[in-house]
mmCIF file of C-alpha atoms in Angstrom:
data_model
loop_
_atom_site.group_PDB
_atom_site.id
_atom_site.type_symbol
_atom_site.label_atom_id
_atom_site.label_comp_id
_atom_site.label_asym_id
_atom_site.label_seq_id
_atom_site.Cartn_x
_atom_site.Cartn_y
_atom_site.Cartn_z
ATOM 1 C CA UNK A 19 83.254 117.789 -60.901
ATOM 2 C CA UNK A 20 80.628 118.932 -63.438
ATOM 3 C CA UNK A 21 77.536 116.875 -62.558
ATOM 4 C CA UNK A 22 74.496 116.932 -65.233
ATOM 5 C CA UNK A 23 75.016 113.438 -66.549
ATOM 6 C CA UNK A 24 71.819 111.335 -66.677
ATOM 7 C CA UNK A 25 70.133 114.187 -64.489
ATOM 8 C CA UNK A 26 66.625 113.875 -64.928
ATOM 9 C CA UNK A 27 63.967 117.330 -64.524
ATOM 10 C CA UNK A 28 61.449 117.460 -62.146
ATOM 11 C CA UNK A 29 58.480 119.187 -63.744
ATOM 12 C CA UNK A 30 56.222 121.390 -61.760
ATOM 13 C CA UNK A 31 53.451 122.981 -63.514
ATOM 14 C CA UNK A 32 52.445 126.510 -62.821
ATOM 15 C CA UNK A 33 49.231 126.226 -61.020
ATOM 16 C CA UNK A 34 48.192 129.485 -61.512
ATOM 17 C CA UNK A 35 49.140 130.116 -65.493
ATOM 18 C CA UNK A 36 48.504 133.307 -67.559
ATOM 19 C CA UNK A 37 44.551 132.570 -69.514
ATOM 20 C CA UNK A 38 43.933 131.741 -73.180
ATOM 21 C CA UNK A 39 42.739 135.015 -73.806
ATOM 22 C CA UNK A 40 45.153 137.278 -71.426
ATOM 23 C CA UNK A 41 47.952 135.660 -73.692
ATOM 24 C CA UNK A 42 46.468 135.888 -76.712
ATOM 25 C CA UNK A 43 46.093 139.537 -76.061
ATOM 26 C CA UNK A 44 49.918 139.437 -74.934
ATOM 27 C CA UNK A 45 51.089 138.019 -78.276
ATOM 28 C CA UNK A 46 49.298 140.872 -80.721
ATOM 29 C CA UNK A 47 52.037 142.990 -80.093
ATOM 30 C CA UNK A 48 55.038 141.644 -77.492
ATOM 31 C CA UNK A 49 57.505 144.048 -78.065
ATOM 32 C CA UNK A 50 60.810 142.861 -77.157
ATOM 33 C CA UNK A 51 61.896 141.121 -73.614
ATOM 34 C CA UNK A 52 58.616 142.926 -71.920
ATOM 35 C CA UNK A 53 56.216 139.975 -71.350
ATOM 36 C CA UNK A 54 57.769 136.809 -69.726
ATOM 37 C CA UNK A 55 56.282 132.708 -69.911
ATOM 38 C CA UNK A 56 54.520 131.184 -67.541
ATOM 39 C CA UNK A 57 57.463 128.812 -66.711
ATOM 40 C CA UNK A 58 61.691 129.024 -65.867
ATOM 41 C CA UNK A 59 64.190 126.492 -65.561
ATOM 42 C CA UNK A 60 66.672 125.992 -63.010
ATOM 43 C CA UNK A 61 69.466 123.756 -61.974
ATOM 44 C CA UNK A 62 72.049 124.431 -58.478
ATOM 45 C CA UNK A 63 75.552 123.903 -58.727
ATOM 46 C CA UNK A 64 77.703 123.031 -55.748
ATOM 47 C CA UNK A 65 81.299 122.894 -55.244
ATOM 48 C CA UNK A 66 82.120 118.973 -54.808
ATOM 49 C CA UNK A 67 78.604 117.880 -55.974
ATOM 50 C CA UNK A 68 78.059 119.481 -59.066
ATOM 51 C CA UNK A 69 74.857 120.101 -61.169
ATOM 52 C CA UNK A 70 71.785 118.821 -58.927
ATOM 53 C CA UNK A 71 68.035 119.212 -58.973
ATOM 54 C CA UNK A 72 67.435 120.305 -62.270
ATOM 55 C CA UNK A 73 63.597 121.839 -62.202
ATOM 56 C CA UNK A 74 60.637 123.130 -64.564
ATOM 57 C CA UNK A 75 58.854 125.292 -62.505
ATOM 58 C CA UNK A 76 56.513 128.533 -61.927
ATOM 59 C CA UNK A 77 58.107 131.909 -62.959
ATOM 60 C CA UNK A 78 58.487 133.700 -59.973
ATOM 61 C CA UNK A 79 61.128 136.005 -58.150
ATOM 62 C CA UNK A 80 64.610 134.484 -56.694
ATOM 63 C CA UNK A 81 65.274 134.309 -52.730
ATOM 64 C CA UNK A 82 68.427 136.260 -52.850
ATOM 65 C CA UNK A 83 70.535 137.181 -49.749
ATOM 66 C CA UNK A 84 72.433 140.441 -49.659
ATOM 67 C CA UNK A 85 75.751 139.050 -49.437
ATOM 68 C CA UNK A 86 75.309 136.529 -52.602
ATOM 69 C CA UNK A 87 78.628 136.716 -54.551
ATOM 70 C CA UNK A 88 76.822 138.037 -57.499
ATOM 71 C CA UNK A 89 75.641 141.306 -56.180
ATOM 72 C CA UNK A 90 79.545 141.947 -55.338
ATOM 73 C CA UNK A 91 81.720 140.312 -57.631
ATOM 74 C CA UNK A 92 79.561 140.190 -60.722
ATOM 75 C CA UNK A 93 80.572 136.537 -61.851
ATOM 76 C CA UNK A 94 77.470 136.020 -63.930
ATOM 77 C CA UNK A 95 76.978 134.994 -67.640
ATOM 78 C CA UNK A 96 74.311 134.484 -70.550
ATOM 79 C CA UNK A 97 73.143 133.572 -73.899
ATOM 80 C CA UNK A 98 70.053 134.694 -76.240
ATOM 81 C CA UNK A 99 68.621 132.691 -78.899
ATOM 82 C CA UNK A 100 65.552 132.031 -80.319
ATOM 83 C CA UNK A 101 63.035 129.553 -80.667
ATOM 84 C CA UNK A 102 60.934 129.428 -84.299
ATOM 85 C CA UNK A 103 57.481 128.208 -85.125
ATOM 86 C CA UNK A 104 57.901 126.367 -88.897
ATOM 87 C CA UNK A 105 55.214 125.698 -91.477
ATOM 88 C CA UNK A 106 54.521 122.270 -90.933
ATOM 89 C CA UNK A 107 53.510 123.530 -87.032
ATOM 90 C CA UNK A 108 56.499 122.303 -85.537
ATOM 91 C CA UNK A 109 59.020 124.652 -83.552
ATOM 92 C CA UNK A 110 63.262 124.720 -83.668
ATOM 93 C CA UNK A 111 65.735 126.676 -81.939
ATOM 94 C CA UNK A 112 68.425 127.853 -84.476
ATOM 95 C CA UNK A 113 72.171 126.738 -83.426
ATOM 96 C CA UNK A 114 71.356 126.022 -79.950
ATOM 97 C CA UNK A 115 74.948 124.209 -79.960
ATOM 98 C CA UNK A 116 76.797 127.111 -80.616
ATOM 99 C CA UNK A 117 75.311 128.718 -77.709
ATOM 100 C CA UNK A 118 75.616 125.889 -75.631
ATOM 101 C CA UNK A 119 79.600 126.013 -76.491
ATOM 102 C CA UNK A 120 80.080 129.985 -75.912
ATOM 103 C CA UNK A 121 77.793 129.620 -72.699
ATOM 104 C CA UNK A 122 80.697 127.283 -71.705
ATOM 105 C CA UNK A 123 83.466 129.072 -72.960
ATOM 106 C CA UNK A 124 82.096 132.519 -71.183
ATOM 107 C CA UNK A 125 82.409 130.162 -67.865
ATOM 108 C CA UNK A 126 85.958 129.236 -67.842
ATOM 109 C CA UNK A 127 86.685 133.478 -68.611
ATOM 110 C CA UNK A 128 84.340 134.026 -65.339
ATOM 111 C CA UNK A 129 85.783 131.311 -63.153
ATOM 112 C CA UNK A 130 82.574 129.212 -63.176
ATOM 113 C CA UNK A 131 81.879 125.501 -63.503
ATOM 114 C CA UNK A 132 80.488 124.462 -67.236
ATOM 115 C CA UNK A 133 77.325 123.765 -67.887
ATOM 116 C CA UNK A 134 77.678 120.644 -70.191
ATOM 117 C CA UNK A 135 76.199 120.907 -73.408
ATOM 118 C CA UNK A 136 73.267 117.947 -73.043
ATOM 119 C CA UNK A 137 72.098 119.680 -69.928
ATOM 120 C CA UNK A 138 71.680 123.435 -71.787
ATOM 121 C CA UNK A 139 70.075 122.127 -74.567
ATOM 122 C CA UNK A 140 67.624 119.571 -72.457
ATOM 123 C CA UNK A 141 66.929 122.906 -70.445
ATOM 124 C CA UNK A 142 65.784 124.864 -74.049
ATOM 125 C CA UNK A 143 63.493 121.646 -74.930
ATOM 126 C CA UNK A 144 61.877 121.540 -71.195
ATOM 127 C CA UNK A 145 60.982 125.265 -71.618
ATOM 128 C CA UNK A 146 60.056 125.121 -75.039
ATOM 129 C CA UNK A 147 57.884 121.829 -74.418
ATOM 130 C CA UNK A 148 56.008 123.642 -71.321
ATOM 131 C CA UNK A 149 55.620 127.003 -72.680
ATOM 132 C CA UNK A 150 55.015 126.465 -76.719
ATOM 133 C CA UNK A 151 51.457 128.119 -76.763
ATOM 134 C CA UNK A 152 53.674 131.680 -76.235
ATOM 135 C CA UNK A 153 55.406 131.574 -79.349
ATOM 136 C CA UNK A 154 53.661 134.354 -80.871
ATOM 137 C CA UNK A 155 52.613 134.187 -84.964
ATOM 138 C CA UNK A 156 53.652 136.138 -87.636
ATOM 139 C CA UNK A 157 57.162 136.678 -89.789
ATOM 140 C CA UNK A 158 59.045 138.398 -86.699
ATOM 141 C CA UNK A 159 56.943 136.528 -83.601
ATOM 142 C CA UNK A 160 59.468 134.200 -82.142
ATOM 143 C CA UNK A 161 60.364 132.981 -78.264
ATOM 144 C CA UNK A 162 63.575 134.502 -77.315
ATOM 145 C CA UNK A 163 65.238 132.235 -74.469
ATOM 146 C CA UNK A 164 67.588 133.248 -72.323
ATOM 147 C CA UNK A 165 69.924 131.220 -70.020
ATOM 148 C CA UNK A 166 72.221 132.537 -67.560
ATOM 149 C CA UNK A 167 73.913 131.840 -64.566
ATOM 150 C CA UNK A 168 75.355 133.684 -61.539
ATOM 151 C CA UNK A 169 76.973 132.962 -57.850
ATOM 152 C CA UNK A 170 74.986 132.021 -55.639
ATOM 153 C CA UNK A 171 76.735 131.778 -52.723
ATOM 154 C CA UNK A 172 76.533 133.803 -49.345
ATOM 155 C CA UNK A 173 79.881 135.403 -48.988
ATOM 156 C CA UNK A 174 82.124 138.133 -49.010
ATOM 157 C CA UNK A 175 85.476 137.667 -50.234
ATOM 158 C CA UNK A 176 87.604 137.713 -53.693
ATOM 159 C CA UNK A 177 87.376 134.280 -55.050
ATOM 160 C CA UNK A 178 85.603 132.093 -57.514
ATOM 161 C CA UNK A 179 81.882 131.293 -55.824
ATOM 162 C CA UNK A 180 81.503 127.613 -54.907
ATOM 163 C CA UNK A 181 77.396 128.081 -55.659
ATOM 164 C CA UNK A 182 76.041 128.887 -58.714
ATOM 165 C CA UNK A 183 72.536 128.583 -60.074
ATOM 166 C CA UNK A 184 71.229 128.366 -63.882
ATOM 167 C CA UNK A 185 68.485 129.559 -65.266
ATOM 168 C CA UNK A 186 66.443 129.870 -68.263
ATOM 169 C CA UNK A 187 63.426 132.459 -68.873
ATOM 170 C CA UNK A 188 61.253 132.706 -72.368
ATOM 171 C CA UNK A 189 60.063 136.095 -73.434
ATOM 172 C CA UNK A 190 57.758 136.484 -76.795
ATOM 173 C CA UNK A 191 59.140 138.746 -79.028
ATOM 174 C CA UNK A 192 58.405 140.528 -82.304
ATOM 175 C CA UNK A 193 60.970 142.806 -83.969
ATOM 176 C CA UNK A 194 63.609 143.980 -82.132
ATOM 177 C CA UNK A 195 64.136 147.482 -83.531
ATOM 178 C CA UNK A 196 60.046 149.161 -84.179
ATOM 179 C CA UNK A 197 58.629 149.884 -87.179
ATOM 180 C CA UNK A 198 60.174 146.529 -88.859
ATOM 181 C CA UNK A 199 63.756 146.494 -91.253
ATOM 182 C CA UNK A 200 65.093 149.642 -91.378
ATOM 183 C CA UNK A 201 68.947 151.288 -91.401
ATOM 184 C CA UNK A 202 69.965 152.629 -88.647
ATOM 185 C CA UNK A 203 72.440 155.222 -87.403
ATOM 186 C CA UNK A 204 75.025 154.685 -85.540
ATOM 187 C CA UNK A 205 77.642 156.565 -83.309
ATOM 188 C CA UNK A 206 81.110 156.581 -82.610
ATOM 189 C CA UNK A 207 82.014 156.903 -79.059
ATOM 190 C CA UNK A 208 85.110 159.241 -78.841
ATOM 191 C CA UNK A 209 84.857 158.284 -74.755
ATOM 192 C CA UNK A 210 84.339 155.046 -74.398
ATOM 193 C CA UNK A 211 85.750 151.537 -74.842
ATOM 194 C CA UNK A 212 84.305 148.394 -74.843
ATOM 195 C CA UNK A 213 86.656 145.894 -74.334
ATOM 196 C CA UNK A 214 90.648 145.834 -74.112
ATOM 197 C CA UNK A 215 92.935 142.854 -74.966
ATOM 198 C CA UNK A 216 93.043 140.179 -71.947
ATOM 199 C CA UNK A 217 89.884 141.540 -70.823
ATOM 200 C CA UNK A 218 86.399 139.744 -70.844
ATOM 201 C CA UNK A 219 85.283 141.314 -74.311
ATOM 202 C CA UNK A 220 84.805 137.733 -75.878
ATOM 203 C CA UNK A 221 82.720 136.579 -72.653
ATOM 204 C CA UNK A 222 78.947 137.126 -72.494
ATOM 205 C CA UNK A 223 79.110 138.624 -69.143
ATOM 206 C CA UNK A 224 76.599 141.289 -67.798
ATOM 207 C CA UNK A 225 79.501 143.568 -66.838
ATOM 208 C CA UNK A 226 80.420 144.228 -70.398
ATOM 209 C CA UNK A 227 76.539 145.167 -71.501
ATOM 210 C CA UNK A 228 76.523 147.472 -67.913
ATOM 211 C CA UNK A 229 79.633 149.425 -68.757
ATOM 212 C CA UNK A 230 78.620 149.716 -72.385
ATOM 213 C CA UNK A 231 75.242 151.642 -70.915
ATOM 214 C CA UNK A 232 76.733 155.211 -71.106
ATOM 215 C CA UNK A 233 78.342 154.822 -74.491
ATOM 216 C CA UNK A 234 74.175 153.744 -75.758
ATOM 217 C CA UNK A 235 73.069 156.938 -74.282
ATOM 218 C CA UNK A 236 75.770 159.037 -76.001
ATOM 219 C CA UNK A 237 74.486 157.814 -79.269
ATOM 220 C CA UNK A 238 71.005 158.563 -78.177
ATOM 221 C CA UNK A 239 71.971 162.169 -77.023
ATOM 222 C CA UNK A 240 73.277 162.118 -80.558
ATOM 223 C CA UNK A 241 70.235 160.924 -82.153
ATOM 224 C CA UNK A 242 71.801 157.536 -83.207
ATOM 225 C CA UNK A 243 70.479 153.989 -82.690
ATOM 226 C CA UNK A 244 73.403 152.384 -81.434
ATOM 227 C CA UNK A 245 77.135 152.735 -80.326
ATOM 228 C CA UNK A 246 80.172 151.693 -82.498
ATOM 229 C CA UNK A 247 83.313 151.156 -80.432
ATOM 230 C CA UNK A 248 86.913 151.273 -80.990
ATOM 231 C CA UNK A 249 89.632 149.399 -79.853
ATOM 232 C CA UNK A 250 90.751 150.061 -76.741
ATOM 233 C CA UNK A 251 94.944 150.516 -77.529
ATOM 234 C CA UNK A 252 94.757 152.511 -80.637
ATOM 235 C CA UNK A 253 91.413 153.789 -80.969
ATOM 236 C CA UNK A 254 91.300 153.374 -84.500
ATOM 237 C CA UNK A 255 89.844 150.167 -85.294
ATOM 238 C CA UNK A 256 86.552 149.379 -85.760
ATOM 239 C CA UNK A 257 85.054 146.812 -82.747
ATOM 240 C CA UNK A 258 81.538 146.245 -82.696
ATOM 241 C CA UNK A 259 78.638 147.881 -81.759
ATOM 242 C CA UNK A 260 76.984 147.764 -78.208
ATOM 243 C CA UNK A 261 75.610 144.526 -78.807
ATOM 244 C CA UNK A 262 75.836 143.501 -82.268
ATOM 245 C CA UNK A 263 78.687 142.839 -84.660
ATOM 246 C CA UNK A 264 79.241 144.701 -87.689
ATOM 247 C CA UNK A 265 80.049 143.797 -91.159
ATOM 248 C CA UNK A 266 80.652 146.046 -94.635
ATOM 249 C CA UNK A 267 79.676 145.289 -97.976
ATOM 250 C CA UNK A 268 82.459 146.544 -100.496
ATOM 251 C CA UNK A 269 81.936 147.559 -104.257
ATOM 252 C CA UNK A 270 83.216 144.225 -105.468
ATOM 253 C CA UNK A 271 80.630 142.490 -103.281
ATOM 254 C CA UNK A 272 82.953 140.974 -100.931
ATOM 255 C CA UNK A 273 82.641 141.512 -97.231
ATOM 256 C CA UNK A 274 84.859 142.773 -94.234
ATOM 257 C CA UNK A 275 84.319 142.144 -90.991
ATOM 258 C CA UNK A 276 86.776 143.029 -87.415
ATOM 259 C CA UNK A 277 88.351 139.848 -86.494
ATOM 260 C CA UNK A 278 87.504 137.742 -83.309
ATOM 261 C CA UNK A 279 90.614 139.126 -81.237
ATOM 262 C CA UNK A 280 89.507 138.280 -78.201
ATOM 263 C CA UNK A 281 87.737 141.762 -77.722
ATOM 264 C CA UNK A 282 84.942 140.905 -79.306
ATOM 265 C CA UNK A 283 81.742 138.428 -79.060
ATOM 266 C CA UNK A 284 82.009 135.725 -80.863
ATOM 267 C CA UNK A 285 78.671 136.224 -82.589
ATOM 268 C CA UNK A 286 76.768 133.211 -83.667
ATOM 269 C CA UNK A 287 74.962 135.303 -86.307
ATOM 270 C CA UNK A 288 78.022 136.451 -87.606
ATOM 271 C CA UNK A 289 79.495 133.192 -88.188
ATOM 272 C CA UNK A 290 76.309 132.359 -90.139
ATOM 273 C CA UNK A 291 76.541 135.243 -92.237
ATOM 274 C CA UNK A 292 80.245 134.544 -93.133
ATOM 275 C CA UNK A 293 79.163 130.771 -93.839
ATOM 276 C CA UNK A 294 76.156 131.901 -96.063
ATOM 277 C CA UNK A 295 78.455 134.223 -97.793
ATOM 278 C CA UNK A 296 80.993 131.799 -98.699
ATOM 279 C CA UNK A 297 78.646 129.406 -99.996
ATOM 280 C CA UNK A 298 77.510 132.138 -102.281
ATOM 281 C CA UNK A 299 80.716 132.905 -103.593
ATOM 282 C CA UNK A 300 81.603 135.965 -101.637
ATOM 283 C CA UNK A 301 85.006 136.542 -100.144
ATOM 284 C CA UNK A 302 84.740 137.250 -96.013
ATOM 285 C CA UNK A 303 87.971 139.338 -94.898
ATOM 286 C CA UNK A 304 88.206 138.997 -90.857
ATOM 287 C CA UNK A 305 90.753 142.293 -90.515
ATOM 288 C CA UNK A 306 91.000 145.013 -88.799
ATOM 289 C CA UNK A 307 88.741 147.932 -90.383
ATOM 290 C CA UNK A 308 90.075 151.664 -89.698
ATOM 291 C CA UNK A 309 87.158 153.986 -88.777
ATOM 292 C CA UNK A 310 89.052 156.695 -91.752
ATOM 293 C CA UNK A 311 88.605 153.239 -94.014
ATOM 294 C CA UNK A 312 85.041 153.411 -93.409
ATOM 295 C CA UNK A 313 84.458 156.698 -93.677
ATOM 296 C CA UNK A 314 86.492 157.033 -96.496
ATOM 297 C CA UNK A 315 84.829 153.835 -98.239
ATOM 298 C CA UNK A 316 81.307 155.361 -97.709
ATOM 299 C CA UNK A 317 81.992 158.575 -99.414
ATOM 300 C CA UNK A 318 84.195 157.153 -101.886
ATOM 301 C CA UNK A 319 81.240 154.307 -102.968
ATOM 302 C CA UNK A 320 83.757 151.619 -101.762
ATOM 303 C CA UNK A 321 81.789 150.713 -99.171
ATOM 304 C CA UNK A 322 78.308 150.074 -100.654
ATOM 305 C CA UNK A 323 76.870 148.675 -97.766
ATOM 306 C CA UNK A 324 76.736 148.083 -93.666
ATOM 307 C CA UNK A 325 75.110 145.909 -91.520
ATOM 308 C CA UNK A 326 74.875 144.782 -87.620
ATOM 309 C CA UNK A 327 74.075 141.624 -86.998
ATOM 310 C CA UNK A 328 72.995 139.268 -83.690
ATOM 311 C CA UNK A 329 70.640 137.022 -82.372
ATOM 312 C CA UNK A 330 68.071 139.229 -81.585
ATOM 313 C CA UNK A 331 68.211 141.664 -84.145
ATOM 314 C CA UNK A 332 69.021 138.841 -87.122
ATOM 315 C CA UNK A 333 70.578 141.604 -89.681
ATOM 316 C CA UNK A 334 70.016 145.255 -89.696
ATOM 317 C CA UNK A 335 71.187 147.816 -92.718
ATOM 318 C CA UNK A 336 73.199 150.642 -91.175
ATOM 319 C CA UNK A 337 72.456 153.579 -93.084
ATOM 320 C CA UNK A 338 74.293 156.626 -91.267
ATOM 321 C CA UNK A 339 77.536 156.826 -89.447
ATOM 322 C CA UNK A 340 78.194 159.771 -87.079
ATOM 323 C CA UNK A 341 81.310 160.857 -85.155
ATOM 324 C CA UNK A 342 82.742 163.995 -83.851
ATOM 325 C CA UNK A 343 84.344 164.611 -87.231
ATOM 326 C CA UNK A 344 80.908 164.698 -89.305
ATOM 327 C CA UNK A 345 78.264 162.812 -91.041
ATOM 328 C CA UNK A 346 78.376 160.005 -93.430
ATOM 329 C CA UNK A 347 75.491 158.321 -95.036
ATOM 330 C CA UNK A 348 76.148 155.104 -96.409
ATOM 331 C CA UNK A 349 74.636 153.738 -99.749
ATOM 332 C CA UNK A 350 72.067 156.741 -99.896
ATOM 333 C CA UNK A 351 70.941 155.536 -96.349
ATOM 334 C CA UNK A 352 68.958 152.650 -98.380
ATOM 335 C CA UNK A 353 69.132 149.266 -97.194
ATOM 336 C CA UNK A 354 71.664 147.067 -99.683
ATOM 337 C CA UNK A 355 70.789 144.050 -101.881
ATOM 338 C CA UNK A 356 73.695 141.732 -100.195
ATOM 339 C CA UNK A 357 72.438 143.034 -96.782
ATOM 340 C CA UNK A 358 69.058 142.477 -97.286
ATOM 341 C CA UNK A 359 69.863 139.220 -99.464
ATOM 342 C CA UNK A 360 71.816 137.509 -96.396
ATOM 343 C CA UNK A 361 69.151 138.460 -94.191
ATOM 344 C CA UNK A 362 66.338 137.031 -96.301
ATOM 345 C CA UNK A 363 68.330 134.389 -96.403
ATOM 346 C CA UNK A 364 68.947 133.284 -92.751
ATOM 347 C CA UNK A 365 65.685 133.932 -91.531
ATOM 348 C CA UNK A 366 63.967 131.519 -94.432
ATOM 349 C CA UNK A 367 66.411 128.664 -93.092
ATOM 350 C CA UNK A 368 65.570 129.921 -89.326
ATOM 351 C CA UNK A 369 61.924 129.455 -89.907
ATOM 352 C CA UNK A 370 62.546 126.519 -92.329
ATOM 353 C CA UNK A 371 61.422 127.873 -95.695
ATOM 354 C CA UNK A 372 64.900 126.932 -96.979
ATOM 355 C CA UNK A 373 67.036 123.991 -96.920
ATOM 356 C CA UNK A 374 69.243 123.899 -94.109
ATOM 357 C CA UNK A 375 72.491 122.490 -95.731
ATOM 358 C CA UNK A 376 74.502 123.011 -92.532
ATOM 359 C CA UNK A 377 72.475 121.577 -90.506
ATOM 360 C CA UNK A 378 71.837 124.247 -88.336
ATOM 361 C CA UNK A 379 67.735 124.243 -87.550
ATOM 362 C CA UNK A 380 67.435 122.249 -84.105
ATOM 363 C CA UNK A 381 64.197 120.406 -84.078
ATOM 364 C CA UNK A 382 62.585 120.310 -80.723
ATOM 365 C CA UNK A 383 59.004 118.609 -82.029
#
């Protein structure tokens, strides 16, 4: 039993919200995921009953009892997208569908019930609707949201939870890496793995972002930005990065990218940027990439060009790779002219300065 249908939310304003000018101050410079709305959604889940009591309501901490299945068994999930200010003053969320599918799909890999897909996207319109006056200005200013559920129910014991509750917080944002688009350098872990086959690499799960922490502060120790993974059987291929996907840019202007194996996230900007490539004639290979093939490829000139790509980052040139066995510096270290071209690209039809042929730009008013 799913529940959701016909559910309608009970709004309760916060009586005590942040002042015109406190915010205002806020939104010069947000950062990323440091300042929070004045608002959060929720909606209980109950074995038997379903999705009930869907709410708008103040931001403020959860009543949590120490033995709520979450803090022991970890069955929690999430998503991350964005909401966009466009130039006629209206606002859209960018492929809130897709997220509303992998939410679901993440679910069934955790052994929770499915949110359905009206009730997710009603939640993103309720906070958006509440909470618009946060959306900061500017090219990067945007309201990330994210949704997530987790058990919720008192027990100890190794089963599925028969209590969950869902949630959605807004956080203005500006860039996610500082200093605007830049490349960045990345490191291969020679340690660590992020996901094996069977596992819950596909699944937006907390538990995958936790166990990918150490791996991050390798490639800090190593003065990189972020961590590129292998596979977990061979350690040879190419995965994805610690939270982004990754694709190359080859001297014939055709792109590679690792395929979705079940390993990997299912990236909703990385189907994008395979869709806008097509459309522009390129040819996207989803294959298995050696980390010798990139190596090779960068010194060589076959590779031209790297990127990372996800919701909160959009596209980002990678302009180093590092490893135990040396240095390579990809393209001069320069950001590339398909990179920076696809990324140009999807964040005009994000913000709606381009058509939207596919029909992804989600109007919410």
């Amino acid at each position: 039993m799913s529940g959701g249908d016909g559910l309608e939310f009970e709004i309760r304003p916060n009586p005590a919200p942040v002042g015109d000018a406190e915010r205002a101050a806020l939104l010069a410079n947000p950062g990323f995921g440091r300042i929070f709305t004045d608002h959060m959604v929720t909606v209980r889940y109950a074995e038997g009953k379903g999705w009930y009591e869907p709410r708008v309501e103040a931001r403020a901490p959860i009543p949590m009892d120490p033995a709520s299945a979450v803090l022991h068994y970890a069955q929690e999930i999430f998503e991350g997208l964005k909401a966009y200010t466009l130039p006629d003053g209206g606002v859209a969320m960018f492929r809130p569908d897709a997220n509303a599918a992998r939410f679901a799909q993440s679910a069934q890999r955790m052994a929770m019930p499915q949110l359905p897909e009206e009730l997710f996207l009603r939640s993103l319109h309720e906070i958006i609707s509440i909470d618009r006056r946060w959306i900061p200005e500017g090219e990067d200013g945007s309201l990330y949201l994210r949704p997530f559920a987790y058990a919720s129910e008192v027990f100890l014991g190794v089963r599925p939870a028969r209590e969950y509750l869902y949630l959605v917080i807004a956080s203005p944002v500006g860039a996610y890496f500082s200093g605007g688009v830049k490349p960045v350098s990345v490191w291969v872990t020679p340690d660590y793995t992020r996901a094996a086959p069977g596992g819950t690499g596909a699944a937006k799960c907390g538990g995958n972002y936790a166990a990918g922490l150490s791996a991050q502060a390798e490639a800090i120790e190593h003065g990189c930005d972020q961590v590129v993974y292998l596979d977990a059987v061979e350690r040879k291929y190419i995965d994805e990065l610690g939270g982004m996907n990754v694709f190359l840019v080859l001297d014939d202007g055709n792109l590679v990218t690792p395929p979705l194996t079940g390993t990997i996230l299912p990236g909703i900007t990385r189907d994008s940027v395979i869709k806008l490539a097509g459309r522009a004639g390129r040819r996207v290979e989803e294959r298995p990439i050696s980390l010798q093939e990139w190596r090779d490829g960068a010194r060589s000139g076959r590779v031209r060009e790297a990127f990372a790509c996800g919701t909160a980052a959009v596209i980002t040139p990678i302009g180093t790779l590092k490893s135990l066995d040396g240095e390579v510096t990809i393209a001069g270290g320069a950001p590339g002219e398909v990179t920076m071209g696809l990324r140009g690209e999807l964040v005009d039809i994000q913000r709606g300065r381009a058509e939207d042929t596919f029909g992804w730009v989600h109007r919410v008013f």
